[in-house]
JSON list of C-alpha atoms in Angstrom, two decimals:
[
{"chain": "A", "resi": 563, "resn": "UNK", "atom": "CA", "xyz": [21.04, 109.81, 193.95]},
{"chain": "A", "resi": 564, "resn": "UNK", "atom": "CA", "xyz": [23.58, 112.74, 192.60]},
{"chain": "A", "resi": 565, "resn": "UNK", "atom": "CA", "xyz": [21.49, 115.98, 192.74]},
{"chain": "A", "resi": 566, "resn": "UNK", "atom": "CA", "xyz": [22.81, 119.71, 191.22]},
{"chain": "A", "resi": 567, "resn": "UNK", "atom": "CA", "xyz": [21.87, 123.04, 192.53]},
{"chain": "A", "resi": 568, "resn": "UNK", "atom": "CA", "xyz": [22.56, 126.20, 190.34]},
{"chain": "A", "resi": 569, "resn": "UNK", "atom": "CA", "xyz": [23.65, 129.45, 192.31]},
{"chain": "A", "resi": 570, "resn": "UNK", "atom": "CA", "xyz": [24.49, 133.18, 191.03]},
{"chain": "A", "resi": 571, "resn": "UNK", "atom": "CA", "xyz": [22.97, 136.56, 190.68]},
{"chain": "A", "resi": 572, "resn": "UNK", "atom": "CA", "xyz": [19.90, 136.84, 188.83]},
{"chain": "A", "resi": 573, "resn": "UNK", "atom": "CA", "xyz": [20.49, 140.28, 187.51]},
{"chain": "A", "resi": 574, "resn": "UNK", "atom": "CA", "xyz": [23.52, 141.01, 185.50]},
{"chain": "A", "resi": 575, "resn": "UNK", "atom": "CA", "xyz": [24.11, 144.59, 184.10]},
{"chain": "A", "resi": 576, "resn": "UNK", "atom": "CA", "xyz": [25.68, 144.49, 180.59]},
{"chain": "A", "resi": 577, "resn": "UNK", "atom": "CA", "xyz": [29.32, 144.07, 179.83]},
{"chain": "A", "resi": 578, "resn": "UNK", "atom": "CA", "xyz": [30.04, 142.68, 183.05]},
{"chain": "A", "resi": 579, "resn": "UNK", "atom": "CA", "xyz": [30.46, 138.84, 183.98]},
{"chain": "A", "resi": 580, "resn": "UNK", "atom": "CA", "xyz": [28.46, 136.30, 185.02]},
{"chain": "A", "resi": 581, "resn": "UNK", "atom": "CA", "xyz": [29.21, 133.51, 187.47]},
{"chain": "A", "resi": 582, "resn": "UNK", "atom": "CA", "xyz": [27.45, 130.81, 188.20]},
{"chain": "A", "resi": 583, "resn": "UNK", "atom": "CA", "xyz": [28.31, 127.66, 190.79]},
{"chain": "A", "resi": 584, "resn": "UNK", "atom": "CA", "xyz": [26.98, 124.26, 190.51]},
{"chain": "A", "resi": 585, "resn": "UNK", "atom": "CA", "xyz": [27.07, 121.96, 193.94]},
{"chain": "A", "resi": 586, "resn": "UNK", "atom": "CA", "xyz": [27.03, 118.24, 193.53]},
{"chain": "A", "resi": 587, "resn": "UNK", "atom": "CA", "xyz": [25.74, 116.07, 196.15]},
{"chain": "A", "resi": 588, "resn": "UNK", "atom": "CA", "xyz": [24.70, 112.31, 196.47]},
{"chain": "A", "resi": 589, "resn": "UNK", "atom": "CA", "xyz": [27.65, 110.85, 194.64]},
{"chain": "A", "resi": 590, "resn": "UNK", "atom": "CA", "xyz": [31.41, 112.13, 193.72]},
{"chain": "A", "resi": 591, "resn": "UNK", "atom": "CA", "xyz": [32.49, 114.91, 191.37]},
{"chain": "A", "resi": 592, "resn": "UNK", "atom": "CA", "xyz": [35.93, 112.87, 191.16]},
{"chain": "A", "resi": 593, "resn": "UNK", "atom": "CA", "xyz": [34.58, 110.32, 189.07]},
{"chain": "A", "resi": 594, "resn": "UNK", "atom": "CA", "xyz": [36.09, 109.52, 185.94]},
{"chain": "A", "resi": 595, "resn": "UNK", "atom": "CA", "xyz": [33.03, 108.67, 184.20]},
{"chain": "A", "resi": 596, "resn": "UNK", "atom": "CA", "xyz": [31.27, 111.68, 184.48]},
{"chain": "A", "resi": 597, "resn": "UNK", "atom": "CA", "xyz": [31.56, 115.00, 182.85]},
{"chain": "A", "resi": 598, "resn": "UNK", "atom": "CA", "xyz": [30.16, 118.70, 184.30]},
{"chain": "A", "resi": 599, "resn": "UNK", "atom": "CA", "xyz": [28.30, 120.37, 181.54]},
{"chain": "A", "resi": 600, "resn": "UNK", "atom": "CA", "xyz": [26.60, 124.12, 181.43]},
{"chain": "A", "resi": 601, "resn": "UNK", "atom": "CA", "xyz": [23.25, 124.29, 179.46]},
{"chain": "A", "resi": 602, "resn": "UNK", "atom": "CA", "xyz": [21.24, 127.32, 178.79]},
{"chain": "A", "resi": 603, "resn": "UNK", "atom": "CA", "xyz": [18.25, 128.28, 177.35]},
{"chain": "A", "resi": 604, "resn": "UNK", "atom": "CA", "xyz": [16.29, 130.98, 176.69]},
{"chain": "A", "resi": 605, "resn": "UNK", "atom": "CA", "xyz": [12.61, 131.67, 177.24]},
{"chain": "A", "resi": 606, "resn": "UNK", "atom": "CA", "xyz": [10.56, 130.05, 174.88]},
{"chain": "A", "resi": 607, "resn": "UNK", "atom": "CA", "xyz": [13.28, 128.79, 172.90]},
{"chain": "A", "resi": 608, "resn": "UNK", "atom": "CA", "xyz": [15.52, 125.13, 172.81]},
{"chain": "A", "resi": 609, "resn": "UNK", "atom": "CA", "xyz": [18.28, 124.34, 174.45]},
{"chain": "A", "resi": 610, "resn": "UNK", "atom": "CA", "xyz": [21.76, 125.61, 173.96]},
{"chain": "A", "resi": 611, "resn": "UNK", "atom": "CA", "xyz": [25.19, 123.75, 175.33]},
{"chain": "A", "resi": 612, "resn": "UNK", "atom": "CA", "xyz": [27.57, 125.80, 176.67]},
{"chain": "A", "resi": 613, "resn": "UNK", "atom": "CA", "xyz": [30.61, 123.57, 177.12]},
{"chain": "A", "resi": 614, "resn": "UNK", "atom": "CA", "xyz": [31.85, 120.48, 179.64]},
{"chain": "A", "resi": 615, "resn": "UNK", "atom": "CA", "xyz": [34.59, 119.96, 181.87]},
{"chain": "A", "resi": 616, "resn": "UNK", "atom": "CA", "xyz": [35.67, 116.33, 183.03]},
{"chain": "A", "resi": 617, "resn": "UNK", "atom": "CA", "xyz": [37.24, 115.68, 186.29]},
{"chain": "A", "resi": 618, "resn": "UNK", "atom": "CA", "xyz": [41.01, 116.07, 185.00]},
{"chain": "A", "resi": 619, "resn": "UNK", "atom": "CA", "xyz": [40.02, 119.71, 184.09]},
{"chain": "A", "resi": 620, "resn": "UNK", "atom": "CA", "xyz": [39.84, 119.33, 180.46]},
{"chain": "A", "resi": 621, "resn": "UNK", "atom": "CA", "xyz": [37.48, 121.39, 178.85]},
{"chain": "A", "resi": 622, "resn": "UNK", "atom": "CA", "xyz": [35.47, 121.82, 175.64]},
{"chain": "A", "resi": 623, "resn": "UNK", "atom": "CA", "xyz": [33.68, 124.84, 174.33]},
{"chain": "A", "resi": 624, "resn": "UNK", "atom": "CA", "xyz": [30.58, 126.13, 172.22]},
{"chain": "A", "resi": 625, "resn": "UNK", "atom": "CA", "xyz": [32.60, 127.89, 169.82]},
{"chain": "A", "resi": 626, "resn": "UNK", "atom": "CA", "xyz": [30.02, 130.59, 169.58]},
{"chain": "A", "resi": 627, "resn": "UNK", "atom": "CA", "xyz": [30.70, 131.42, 173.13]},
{"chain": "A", "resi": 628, "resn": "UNK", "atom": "CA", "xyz": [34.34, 129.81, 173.11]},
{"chain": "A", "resi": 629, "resn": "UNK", "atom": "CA", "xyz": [36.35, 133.62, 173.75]},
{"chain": "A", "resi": 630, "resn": "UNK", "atom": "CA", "xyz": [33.96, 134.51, 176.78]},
{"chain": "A", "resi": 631, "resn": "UNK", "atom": "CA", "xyz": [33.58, 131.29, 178.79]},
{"chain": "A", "resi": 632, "resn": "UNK", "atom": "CA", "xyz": [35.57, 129.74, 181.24]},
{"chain": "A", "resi": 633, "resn": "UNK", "atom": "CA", "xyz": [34.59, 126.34, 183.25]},
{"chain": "A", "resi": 634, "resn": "UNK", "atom": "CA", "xyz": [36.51, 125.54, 186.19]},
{"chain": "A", "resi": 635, "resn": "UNK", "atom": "CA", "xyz": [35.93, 122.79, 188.56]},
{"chain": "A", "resi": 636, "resn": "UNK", "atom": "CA", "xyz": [36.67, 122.67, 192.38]},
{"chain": "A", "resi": 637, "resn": "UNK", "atom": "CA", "xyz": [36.59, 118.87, 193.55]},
{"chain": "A", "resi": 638, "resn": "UNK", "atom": "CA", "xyz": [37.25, 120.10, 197.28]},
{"chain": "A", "resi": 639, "resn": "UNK", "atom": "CA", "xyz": [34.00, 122.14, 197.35]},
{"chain": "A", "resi": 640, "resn": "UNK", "atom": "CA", "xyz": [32.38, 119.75, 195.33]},
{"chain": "A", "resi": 641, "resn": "UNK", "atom": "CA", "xyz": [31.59, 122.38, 192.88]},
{"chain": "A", "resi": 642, "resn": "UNK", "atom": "CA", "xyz": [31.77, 123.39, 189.09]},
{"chain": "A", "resi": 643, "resn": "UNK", "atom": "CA", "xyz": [31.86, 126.82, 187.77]},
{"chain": "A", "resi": 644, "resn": "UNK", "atom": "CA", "xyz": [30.85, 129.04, 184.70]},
{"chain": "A", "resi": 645, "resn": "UNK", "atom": "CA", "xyz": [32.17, 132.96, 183.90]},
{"chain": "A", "resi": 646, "resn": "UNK", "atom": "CA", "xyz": [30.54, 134.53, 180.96]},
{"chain": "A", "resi": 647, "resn": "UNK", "atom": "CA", "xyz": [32.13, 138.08, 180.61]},
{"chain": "A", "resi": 648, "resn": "UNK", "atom": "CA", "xyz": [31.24, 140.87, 178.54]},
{"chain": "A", "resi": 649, "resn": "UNK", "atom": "CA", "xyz": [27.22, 139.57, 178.70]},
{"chain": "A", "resi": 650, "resn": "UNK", "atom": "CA", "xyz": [24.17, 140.99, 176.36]},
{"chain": "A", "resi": 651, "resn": "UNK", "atom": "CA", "xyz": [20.79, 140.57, 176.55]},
{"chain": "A", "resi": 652, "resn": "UNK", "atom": "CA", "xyz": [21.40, 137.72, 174.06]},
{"chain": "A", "resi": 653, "resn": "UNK", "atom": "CA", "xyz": [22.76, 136.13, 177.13]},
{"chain": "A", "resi": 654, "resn": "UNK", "atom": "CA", "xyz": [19.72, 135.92, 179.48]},
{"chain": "A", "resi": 655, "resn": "UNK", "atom": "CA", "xyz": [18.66, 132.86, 179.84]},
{"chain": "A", "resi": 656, "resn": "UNK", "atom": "CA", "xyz": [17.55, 129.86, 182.08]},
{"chain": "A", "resi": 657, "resn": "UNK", "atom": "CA", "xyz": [20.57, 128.23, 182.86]},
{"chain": "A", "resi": 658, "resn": "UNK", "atom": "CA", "xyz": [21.22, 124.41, 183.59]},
{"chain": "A", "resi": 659, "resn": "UNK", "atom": "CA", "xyz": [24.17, 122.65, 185.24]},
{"chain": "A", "resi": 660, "resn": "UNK", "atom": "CA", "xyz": [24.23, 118.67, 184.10]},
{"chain": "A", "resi": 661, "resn": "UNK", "atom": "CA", "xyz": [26.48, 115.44, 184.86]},
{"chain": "A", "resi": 662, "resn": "UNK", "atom": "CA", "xyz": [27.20, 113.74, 181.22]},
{"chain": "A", "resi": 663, "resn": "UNK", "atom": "CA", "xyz": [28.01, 110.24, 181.10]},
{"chain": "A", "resi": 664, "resn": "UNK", "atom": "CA", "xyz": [27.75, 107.72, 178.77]},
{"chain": "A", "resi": 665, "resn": "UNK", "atom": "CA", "xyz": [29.23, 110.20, 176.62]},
{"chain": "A", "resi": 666, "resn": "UNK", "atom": "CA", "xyz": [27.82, 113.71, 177.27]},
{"chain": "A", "resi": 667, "resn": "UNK", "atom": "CA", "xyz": [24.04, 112.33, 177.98]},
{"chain": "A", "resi": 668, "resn": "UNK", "atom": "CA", "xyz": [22.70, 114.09, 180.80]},
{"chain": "A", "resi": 669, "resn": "UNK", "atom": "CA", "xyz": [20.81, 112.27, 183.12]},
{"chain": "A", "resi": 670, "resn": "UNK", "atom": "CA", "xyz": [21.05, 114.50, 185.44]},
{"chain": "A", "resi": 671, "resn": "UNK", "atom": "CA", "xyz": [19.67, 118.01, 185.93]},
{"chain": "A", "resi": 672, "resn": "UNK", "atom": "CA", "xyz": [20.21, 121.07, 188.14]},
{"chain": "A", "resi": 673, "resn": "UNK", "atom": "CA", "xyz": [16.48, 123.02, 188.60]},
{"chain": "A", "resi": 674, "resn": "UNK", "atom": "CA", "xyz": [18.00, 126.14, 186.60]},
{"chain": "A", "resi": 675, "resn": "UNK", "atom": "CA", "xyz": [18.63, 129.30, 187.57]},
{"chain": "A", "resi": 676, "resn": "UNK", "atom": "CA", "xyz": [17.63, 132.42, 185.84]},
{"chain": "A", "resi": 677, "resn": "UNK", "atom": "CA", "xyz": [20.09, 135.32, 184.58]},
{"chain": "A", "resi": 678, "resn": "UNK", "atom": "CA", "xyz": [18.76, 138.20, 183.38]},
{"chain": "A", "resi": 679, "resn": "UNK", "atom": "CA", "xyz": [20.64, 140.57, 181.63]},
{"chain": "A", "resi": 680, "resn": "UNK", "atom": "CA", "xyz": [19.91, 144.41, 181.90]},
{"chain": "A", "resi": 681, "resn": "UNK", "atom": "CA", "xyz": [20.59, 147.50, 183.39]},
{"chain": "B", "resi": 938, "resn": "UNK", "atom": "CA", "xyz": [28.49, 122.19, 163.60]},
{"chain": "B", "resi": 939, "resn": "UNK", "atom": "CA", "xyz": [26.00, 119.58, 163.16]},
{"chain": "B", "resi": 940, "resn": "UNK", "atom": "CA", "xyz": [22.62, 120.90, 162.93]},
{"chain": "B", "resi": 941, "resn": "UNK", "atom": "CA", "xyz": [19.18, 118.90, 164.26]},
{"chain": "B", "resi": 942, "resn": "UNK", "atom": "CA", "xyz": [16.32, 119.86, 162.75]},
{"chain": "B", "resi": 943, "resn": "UNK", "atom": "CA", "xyz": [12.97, 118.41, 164.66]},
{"chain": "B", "resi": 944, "resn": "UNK", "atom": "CA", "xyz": [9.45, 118.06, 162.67]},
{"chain": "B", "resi": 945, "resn": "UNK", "atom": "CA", "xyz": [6.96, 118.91, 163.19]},
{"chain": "B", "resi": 946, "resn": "UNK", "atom": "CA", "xyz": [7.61, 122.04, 165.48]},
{"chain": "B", "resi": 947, "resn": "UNK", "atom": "CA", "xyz": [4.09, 121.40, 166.95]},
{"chain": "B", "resi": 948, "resn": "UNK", "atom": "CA", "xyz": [2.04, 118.80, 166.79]},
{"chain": "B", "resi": 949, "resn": "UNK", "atom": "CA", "xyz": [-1.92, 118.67, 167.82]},
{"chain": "B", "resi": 950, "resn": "UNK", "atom": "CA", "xyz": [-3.21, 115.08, 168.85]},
{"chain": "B", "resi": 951, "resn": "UNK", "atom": "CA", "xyz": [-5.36, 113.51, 171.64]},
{"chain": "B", "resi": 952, "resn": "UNK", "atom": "CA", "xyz": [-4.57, 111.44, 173.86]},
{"chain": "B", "resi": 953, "resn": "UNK", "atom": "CA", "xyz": [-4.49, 107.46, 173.06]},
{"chain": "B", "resi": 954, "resn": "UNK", "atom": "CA", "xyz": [-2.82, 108.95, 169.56]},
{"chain": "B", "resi": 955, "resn": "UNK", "atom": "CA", "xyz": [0.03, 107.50, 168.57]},
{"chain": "B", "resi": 956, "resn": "UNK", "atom": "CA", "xyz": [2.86, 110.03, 167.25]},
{"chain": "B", "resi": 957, "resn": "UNK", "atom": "CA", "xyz": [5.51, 110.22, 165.93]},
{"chain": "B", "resi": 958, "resn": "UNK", "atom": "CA", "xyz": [8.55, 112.97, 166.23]},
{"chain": "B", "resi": 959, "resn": "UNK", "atom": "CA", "xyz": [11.39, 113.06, 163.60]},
{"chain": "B", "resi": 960, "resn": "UNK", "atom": "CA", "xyz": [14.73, 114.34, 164.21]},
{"chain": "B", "resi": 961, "resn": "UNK", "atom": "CA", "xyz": [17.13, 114.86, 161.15]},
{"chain": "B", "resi": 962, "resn": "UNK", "atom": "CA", "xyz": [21.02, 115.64, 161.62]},
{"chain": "B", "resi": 963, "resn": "UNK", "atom": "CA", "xyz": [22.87, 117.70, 158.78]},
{"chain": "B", "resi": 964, "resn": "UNK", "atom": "CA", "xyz": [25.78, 115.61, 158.92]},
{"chain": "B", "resi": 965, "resn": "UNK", "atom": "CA", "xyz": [25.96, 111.28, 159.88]},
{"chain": "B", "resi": 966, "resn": "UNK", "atom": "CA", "xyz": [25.99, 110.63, 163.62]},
{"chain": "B", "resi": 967, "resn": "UNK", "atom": "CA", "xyz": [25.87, 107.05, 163.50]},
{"chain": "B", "resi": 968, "resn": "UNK", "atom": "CA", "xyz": [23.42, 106.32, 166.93]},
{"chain": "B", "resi": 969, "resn": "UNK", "atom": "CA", "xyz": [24.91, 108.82, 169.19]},
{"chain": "B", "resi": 970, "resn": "UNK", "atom": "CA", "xyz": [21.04, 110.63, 169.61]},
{"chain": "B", "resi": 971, "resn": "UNK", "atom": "CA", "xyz": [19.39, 110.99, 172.53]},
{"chain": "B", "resi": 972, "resn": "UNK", "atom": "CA", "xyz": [15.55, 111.89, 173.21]},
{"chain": "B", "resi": 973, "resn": "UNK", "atom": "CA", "xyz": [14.77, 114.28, 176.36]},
{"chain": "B", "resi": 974, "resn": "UNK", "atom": "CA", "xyz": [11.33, 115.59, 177.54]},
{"chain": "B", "resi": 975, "resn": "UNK", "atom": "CA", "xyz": [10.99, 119.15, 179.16]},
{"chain": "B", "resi": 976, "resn": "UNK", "atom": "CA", "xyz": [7.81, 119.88, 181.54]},
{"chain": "B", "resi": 977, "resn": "UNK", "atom": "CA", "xyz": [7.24, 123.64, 181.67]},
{"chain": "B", "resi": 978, "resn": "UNK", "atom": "CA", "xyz": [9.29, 125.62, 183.75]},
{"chain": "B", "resi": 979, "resn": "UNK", "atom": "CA", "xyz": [11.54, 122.19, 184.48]},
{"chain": "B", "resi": 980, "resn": "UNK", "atom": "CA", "xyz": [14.79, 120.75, 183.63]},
{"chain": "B", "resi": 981, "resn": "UNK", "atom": "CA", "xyz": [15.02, 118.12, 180.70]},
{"chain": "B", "resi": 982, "resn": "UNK", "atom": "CA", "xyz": [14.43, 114.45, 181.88]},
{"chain": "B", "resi": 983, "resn": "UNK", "atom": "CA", "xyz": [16.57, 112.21, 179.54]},
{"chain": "B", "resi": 984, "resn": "UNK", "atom": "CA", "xyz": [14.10, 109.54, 177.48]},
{"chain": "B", "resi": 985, "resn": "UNK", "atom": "CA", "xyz": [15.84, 107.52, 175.11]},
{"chain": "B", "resi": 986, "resn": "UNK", "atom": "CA", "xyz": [20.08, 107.44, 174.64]},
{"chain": "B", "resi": 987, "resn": "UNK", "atom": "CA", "xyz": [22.06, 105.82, 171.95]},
{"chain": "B", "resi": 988, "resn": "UNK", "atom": "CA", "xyz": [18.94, 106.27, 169.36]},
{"chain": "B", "resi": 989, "resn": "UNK", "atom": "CA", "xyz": [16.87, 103.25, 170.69]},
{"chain": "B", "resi": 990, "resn": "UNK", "atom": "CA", "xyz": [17.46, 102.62, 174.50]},
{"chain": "B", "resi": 991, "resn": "UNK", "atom": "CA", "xyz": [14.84, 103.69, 176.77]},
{"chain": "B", "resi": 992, "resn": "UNK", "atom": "CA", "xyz": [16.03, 105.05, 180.16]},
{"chain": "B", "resi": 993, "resn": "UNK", "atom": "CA", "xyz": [14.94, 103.21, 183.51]},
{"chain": "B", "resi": 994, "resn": "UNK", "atom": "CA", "xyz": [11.47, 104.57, 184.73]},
{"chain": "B", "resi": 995, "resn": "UNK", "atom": "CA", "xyz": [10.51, 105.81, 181.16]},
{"chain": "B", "resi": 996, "resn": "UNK", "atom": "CA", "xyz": [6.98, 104.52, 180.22]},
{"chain": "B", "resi": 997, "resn": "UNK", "atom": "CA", "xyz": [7.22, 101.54, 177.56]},
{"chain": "B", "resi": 998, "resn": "UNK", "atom": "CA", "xyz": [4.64, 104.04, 175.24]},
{"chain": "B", "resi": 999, "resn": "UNK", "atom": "CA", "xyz": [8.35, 105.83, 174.42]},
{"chain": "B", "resi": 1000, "resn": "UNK", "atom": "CA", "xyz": [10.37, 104.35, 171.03]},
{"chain": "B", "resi": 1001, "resn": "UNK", "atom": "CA", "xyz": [12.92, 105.70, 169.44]},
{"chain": "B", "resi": 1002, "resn": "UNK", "atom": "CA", "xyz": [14.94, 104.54, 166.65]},
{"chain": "B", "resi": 1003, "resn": "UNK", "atom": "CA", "xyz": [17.05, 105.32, 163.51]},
{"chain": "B", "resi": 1004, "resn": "UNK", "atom": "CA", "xyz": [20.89, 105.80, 162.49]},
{"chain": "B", "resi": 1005, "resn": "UNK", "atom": "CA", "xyz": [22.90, 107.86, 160.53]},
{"chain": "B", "resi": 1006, "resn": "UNK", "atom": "CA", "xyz": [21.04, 111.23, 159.69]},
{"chain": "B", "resi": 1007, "resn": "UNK", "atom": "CA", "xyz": [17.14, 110.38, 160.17]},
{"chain": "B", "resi": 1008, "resn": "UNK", "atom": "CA", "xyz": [16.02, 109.35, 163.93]},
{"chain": "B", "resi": 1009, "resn": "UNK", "atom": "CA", "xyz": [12.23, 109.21, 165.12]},
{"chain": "B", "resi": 1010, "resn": "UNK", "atom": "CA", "xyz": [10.74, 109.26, 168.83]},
{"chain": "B", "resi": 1011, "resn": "UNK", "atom": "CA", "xyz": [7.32, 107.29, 168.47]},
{"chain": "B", "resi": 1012, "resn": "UNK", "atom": "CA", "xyz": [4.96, 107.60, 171.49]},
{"chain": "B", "resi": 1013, "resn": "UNK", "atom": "CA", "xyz": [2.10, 104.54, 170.95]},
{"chain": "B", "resi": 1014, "resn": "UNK", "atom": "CA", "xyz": [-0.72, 105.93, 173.21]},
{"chain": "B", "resi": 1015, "resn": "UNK", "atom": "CA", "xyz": [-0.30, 109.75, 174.36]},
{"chain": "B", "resi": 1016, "resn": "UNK", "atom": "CA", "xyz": [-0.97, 110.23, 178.41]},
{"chain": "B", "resi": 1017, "resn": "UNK", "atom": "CA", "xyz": [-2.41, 113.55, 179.41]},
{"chain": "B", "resi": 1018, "resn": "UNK", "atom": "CA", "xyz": [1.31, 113.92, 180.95]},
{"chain": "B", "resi": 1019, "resn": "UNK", "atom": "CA", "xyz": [2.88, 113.74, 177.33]},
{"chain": "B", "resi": 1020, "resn": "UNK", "atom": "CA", "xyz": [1.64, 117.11, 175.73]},
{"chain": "B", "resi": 1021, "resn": "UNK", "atom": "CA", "xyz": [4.65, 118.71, 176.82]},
{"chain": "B", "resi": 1022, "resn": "UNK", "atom": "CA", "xyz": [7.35, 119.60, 174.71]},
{"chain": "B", "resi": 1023, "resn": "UNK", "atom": "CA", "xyz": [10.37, 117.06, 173.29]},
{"chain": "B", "resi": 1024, "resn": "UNK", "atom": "CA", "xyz": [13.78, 117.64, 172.20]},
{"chain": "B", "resi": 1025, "resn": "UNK", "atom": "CA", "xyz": [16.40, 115.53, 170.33]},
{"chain": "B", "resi": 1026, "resn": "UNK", "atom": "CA", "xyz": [20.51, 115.82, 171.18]},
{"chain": "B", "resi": 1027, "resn": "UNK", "atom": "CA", "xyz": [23.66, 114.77, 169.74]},
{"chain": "B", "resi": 1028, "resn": "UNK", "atom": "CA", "xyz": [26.67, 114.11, 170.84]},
{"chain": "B", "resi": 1029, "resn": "UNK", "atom": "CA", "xyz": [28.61, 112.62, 168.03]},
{"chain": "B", "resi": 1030, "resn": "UNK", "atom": "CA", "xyz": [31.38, 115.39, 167.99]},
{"chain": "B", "resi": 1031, "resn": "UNK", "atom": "CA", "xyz": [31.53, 118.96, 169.77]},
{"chain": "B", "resi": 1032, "resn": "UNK", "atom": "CA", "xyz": [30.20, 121.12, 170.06]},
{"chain": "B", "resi": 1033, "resn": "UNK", "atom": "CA", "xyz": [26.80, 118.94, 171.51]},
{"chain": "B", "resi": 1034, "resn": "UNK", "atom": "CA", "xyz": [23.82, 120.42, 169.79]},
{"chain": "B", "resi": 1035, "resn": "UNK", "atom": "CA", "xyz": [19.69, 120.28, 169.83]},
{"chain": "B", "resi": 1036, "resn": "UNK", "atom": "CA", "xyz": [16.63, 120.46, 168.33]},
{"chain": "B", "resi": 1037, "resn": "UNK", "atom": "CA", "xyz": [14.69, 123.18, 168.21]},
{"chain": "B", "resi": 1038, "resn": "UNK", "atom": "CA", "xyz": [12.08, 121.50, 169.85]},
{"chain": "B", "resi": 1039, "resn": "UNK", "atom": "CA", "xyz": [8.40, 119.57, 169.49]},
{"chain": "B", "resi": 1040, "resn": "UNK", "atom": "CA", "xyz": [5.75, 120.72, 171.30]},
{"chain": "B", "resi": 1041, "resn": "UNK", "atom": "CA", "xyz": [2.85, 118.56, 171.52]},
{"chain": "B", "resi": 1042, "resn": "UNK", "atom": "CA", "xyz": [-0.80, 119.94, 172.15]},
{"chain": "B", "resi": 1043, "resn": "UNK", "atom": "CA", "xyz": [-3.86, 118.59, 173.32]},
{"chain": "B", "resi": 1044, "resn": "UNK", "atom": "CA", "xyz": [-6.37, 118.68, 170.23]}
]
């Protein structure tokens, strides 16, 4: 059973960047079937997607967050990334990492992590 | 971008109640819909994908069908487990987008 863990600072001051590392275990992140996604939302409110990657390191973007995101993936470490820069309090949020497939449904869930934005 | 808009926002029932949750898209997305359900202060667990078909392990009380631009999630007999809060996604062209969300109360 593929399970996703969500790791990165929980405080972030404004205007910096935020990175945040999602580890895959339980199956392969090489997998051609299967796409890496970033999901976010904020308290009390519905879910936002952030953007995908798929294992030949194409990419596709929220437009609303297009100029300030970058998703990398690192097959070796078994990981995918997320870098936010130039963050606002708009940007705190819980955020998800997911495996898509089928698609981009997401049967799979990281627990979330928490970024808060403030200084 | 295609916009999702869920109705109600909340809903009050009890359980045995049968409900029903409609999810309208602002453009045609043929079947590509799926249904998730969110437990406070948990990740999303996936329901229903492609419109109508239920995920392994989901309770038989869970429905969902529709096409196009008008969807519906139909619970037939609401568990004390269900008043939690529901959201539609779809993933017929980039970028993916949700509902806003239906949260379902205990009357």
């Amino acid at each position: 059973q593929v399970q996703l863990q969500e790791s990165g600072p929980g405080l972030v001051q404004p205007s910096q960047t935020v990175s945040l590392t999602c580890s895959v275990s339980g199956d392969s992140i090489s997998s051609d079937n299967y796409y890496w996604s970033w999901i976010r939302q904020p308290a009390g409110k519905a879910l936002e997607w952030i953007g995908r990657i798929d294992t030949s390191g194409s990419t596709n973007y929220n437009p609303s967050l297009n100029s300030r995101l970058t998703i990398s993936l690192d097959t070796s470490k078994r990981q995918f990334s997320l870098k936010l820069s130039s963050v606002t309090a708009a940007d705190t949020a819980v955020y998800y990492c997911a495996r898509g497939s089928g698609g981009s449904y997401f049967f799979h869930w990281g627990q979330g992590t928490l970024v808060t934005v403030s200084s | 971008d295609i916009q999702l808009t869920q109705s109600p926002s909340f809903l009050s029932a009890s359980v045995g109640d049968r409900v029903t949750v409609t999810c309208r898209a602002s453009q045609g997305i043929s079947r590509y819909l799926a249904w998730y359900r969110q437990k406070p202060g948990k990740a999303p667990e996936l329901l229903i994908s492609a419109a109508s078909t239920l995920q392994s392990g989901v309770p038989s009380r869970f429905s969902g069908s529709g096409s196009g631009t008008e969807f519906t999630l139909t619970i037939s007999s609401l568990q004390p487990e269900d008043f939690v809060t529901y959201y539609c996604q779809q993933l017929n062209s980039y970028p993916i987008t949700f509902g806003q969300g239906t949260r379902l109360e205990i009357k």
